[in-house]
PDB file of C-alpha atoms in Angstrom:
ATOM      1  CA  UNK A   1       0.000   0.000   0.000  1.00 62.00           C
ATOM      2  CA  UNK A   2       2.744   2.431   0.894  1.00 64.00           C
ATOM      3  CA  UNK A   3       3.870   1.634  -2.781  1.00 66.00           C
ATOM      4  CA  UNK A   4       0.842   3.484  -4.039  1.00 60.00           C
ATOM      5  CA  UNK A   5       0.691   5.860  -2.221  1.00 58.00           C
ATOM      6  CA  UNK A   6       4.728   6.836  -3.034  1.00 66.00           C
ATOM      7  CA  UNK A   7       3.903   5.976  -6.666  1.00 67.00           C
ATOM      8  CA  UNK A   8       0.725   8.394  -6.561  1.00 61.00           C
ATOM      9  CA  UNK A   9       2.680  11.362  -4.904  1.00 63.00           C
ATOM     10  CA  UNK A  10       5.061  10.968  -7.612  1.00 67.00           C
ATOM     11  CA  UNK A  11       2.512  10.970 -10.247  1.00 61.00           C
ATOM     12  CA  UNK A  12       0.729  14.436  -8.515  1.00 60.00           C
ATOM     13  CA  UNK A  13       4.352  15.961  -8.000  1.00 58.00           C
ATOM     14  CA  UNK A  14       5.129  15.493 -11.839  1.00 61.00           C
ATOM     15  CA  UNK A  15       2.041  16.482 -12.656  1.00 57.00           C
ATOM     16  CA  UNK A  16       2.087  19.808 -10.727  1.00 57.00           C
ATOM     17  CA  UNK A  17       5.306  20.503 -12.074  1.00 58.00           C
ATOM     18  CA  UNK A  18       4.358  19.941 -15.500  1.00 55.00           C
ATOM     19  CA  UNK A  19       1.719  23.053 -15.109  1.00 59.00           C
ATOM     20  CA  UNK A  20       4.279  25.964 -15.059  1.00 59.00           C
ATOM     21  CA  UNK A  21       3.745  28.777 -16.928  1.00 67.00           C
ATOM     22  CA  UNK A  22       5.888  30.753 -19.284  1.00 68.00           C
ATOM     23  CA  UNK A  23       6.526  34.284 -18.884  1.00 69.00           C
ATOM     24  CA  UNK A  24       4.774  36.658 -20.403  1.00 64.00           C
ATOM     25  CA  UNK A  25       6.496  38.399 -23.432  1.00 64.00           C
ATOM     26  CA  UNK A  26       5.570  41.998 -23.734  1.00 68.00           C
ATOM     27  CA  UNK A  27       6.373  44.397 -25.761  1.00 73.00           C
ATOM     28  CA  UNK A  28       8.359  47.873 -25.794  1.00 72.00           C
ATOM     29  CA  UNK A  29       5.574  49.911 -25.863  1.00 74.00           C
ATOM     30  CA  UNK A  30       2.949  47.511 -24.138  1.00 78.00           C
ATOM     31  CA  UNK A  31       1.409  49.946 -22.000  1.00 85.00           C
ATOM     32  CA  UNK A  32       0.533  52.775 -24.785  1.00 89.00           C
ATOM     33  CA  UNK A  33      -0.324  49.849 -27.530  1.00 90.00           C
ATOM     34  CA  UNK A  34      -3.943  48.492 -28.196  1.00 92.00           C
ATOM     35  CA  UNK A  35      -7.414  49.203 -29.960  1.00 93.00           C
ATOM     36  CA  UNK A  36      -8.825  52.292 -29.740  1.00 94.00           C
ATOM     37  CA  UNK A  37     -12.997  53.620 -30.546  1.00 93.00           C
ATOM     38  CA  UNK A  38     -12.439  57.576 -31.404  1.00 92.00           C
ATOM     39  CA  UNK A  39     -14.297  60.013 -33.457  1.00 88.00           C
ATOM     40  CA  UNK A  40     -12.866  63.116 -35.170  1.00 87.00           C
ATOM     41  CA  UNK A  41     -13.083  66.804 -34.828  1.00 87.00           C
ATOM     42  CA  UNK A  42     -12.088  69.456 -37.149  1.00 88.00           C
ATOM     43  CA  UNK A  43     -10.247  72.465 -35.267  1.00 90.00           C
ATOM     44  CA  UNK A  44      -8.374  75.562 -35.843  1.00 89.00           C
ATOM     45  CA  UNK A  45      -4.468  76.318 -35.299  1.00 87.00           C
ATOM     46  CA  UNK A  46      -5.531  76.651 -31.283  1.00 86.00           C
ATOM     47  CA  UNK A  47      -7.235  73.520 -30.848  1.00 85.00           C
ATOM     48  CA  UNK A  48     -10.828  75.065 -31.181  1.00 87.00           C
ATOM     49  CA  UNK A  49     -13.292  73.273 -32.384  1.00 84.00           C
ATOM     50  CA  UNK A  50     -14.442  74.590 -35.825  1.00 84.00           C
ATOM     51  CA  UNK A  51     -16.601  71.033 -37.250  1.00 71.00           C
ATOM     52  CA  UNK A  52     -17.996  69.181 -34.702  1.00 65.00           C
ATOM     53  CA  UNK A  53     -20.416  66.828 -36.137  1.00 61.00           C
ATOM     54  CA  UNK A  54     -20.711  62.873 -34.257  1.00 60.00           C
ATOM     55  CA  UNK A  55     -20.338  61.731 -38.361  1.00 59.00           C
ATOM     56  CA  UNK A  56     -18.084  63.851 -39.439  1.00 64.00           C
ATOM     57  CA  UNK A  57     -16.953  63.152 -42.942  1.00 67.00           C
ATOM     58  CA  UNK A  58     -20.112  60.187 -42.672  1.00 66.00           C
ATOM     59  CA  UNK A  59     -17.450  58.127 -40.831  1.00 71.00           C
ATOM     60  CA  UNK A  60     -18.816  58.512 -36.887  1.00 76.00           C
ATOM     61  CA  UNK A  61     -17.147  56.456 -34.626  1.00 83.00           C
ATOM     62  CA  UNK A  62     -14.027  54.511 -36.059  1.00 87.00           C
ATOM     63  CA  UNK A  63     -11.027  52.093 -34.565  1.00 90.00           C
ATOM     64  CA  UNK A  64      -7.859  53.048 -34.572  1.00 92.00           C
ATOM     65  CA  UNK A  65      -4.226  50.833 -33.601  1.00 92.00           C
ATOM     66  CA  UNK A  66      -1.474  51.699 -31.515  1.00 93.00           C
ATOM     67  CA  UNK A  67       0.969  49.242 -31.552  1.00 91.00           C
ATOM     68  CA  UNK A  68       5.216  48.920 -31.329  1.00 88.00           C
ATOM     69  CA  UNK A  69       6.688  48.243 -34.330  1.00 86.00           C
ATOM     70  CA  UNK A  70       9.348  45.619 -35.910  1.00 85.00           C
ATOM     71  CA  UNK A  71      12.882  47.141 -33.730  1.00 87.00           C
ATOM     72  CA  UNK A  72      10.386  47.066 -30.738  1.00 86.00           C
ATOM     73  CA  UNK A  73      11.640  50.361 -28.851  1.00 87.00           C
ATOM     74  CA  UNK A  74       9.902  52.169 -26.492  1.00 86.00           C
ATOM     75  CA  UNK A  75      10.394  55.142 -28.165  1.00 90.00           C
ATOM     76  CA  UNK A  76       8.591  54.449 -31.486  1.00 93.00           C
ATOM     77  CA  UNK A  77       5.252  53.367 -32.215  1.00 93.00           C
ATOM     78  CA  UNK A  78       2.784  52.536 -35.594  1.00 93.00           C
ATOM     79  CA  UNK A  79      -0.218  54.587 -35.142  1.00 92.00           C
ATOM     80  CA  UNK A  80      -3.084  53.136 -37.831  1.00 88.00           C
ATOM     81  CA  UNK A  81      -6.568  53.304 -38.431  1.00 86.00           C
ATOM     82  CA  UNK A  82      -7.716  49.762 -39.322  1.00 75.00           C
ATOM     83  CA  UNK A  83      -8.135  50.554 -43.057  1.00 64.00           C
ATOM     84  CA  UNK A  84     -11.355  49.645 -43.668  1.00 67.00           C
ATOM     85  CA  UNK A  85     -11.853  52.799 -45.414  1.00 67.00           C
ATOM     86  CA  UNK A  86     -13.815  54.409 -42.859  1.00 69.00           C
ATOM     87  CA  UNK A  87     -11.300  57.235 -42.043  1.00 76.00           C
ATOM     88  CA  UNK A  88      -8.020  57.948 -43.985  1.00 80.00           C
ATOM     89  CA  UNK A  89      -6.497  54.608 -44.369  1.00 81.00           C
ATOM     90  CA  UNK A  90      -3.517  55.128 -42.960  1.00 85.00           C
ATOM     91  CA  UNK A  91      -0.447  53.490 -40.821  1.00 88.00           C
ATOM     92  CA  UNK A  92       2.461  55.354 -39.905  1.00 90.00           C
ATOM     93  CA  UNK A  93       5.648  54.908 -37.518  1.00 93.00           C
ATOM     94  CA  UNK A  94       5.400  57.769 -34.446  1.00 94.00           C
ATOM     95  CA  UNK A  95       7.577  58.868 -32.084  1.00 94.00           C
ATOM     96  CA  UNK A  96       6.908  57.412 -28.456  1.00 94.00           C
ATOM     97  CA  UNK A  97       7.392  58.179 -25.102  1.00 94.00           C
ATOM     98  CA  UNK A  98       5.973  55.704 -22.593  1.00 92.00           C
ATOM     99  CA  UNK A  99       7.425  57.628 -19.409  1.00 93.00           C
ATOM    100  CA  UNK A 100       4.908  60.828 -20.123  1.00 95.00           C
ATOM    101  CA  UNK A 101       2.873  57.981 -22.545  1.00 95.00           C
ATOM    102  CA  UNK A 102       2.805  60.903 -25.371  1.00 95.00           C
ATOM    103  CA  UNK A 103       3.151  60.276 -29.270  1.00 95.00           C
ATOM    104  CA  UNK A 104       3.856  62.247 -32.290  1.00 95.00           C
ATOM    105  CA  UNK A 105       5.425  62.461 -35.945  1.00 93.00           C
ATOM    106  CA  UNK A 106       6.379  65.048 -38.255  1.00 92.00           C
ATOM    107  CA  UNK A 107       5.729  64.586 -42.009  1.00 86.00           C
ATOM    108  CA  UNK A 108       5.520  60.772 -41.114  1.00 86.00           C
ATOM    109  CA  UNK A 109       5.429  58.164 -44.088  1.00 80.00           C
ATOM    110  CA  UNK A 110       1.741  56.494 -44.643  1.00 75.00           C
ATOM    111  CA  UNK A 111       2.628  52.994 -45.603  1.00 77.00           C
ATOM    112  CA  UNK A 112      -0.810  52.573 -46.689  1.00 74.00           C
ATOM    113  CA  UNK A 113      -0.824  55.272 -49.501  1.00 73.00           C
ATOM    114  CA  UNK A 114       2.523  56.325 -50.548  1.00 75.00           C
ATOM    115  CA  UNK A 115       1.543  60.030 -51.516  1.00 81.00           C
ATOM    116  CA  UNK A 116       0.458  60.863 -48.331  1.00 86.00           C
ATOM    117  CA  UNK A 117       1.856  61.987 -44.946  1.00 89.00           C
ATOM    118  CA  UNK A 118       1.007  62.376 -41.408  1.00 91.00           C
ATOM    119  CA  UNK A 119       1.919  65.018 -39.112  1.00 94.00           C
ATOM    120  CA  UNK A 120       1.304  63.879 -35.301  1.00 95.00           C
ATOM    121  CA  UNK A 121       1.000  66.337 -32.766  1.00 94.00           C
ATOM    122  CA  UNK A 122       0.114  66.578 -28.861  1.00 95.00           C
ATOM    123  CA  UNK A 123      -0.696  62.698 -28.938  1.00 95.00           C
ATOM    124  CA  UNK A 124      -1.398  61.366 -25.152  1.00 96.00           C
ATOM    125  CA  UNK A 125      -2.749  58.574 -23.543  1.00 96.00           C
ATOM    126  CA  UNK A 126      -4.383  58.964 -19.961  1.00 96.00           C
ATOM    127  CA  UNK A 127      -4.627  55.974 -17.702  1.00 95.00           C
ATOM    128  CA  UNK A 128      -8.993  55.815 -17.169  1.00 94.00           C
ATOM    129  CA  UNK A 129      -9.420  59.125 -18.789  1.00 94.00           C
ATOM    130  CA  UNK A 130     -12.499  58.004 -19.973  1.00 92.00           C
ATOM    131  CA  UNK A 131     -15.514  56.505 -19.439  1.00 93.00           C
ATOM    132  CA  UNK A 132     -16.961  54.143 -21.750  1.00 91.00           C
ATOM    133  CA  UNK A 133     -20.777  54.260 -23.052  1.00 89.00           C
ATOM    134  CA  UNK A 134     -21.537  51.387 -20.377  1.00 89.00           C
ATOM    135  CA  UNK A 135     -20.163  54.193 -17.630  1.00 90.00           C
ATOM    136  CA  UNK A 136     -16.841  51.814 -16.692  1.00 90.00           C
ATOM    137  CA  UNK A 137     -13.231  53.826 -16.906  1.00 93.00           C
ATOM    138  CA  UNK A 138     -10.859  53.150 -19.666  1.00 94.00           C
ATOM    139  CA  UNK A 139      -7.631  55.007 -20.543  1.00 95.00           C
ATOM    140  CA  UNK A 140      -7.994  57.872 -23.553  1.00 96.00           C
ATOM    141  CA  UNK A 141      -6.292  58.776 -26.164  1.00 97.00           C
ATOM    142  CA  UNK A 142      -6.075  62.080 -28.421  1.00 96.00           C
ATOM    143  CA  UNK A 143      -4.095  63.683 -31.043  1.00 95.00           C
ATOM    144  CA  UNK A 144      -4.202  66.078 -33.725  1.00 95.00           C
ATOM    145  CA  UNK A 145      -3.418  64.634 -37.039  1.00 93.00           C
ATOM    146  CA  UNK A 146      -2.876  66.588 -40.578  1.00 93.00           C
ATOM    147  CA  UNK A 147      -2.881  64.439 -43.828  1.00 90.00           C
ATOM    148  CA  UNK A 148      -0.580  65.781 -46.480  1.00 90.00           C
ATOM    149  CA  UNK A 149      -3.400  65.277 -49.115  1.00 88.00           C
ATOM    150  CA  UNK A 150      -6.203  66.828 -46.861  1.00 86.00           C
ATOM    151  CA  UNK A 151      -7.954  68.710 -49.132  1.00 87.00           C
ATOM    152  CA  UNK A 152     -10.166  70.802 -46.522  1.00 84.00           C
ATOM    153  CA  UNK A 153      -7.223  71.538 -44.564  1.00 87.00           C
ATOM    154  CA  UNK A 154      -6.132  75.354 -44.658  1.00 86.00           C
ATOM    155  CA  UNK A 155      -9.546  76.326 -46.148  1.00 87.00           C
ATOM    156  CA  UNK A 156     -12.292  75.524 -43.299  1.00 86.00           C
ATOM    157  CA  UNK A 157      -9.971  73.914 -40.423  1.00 89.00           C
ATOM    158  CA  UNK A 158      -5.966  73.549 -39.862  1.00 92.00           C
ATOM    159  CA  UNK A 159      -6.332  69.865 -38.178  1.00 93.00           C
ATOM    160  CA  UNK A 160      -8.276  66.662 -37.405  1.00 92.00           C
ATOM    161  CA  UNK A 161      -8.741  66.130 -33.577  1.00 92.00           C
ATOM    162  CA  UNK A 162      -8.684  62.436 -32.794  1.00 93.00           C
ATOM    163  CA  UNK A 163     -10.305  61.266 -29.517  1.00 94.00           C
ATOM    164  CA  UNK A 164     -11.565  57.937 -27.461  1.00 94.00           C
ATOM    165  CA  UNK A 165     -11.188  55.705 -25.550  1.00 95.00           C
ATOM    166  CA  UNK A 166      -9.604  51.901 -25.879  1.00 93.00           C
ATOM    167  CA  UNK A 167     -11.262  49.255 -26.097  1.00 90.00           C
ATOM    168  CA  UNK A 168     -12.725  46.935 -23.288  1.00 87.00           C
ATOM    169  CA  UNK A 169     -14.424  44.076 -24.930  1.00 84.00           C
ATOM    170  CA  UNK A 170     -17.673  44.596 -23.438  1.00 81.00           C
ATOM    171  CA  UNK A 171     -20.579  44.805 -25.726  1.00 82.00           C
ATOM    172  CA  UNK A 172     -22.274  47.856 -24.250  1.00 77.00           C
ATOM    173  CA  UNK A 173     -18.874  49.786 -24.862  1.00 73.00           C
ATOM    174  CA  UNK A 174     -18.625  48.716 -28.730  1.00 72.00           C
TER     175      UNK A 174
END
């Protein structure tokens, strides 16, 4: 009987053993990367609203990406839409700073459409700056963005103001 019983410890021991996880690999930039729900506002060269409309540009509510890139650095980012051709299709390489968790890019290459650039400026994230349609906290994000093809830019406002929140997975927050 004792047999068993030494024969069955060793089977649980090898068993428990057997259950150990990996670590976790995270990236550079983990803590500013993810999926983002933001709408768009067209301001002036001080940040004042000039077109607010909830469907601006018939595109309301989009997704956006943040997301480290290839070298995986902390101190560079891709910032994308998801290019379903909702917003401007676009995915460009931005500047990072995960200590202050602020972005941006000047004249920034849009590997999506080759004739068109992105300026970045005053991009932040806030840690539960938000809260979500369902009324729960999740962190924000906003920028300013300028497209170099931007027709409308110069003529009725000098920027698109991106703003949201990321993306919890809950339905009542989609």
């Amino acid at each position: 009987m004792k047999k068993v019983f030494y024969i069955l410890g060793i089977l649980a021991l090898t068993l428990l053993s057997s259950c150990a996880k990996d670590p976790i690999f995270k990236t550079e930039a983990v803590e500013m990367s993810g999926q983002w729900y933001v709408t768009c506002d067209a301001v002036d060269a001080s940040g004042n609203v000039v077109l607010e409309d909830p469907d601006l540009f018939d595109i309301g509510q989009f997704i956006i990406l943040t997301s480290s890139t290839a070298k995986n650095t902390a101190t560079e980012m891709m910032l994308a839409d998801t290019c379903d051709e909702t917003f401007w299709d676009f995915r460009c390489k931005i500047n990072a700073d995960p200590a202050t968790m602020t972005f941006s890019a000047t004249d920034s290459e849009n590997f999506f459409y080759e004739d068109c650039n992105a300026t970045v400026t005053g991009g932040k994230i806030i840690k539960n700056g938000a809260t979500t349609p369902s009324g729960m906290p999740a962190d924000a994000i906003e920028f300013y963005i300028l497209f170099s093809d931007d027709i409308y830019a110069g003529k009725y406002y000098d920027r698109l103001y991106v703003h949201g929140y990321r993306y919890t997975g809950f339905v009542n927050d989609d």
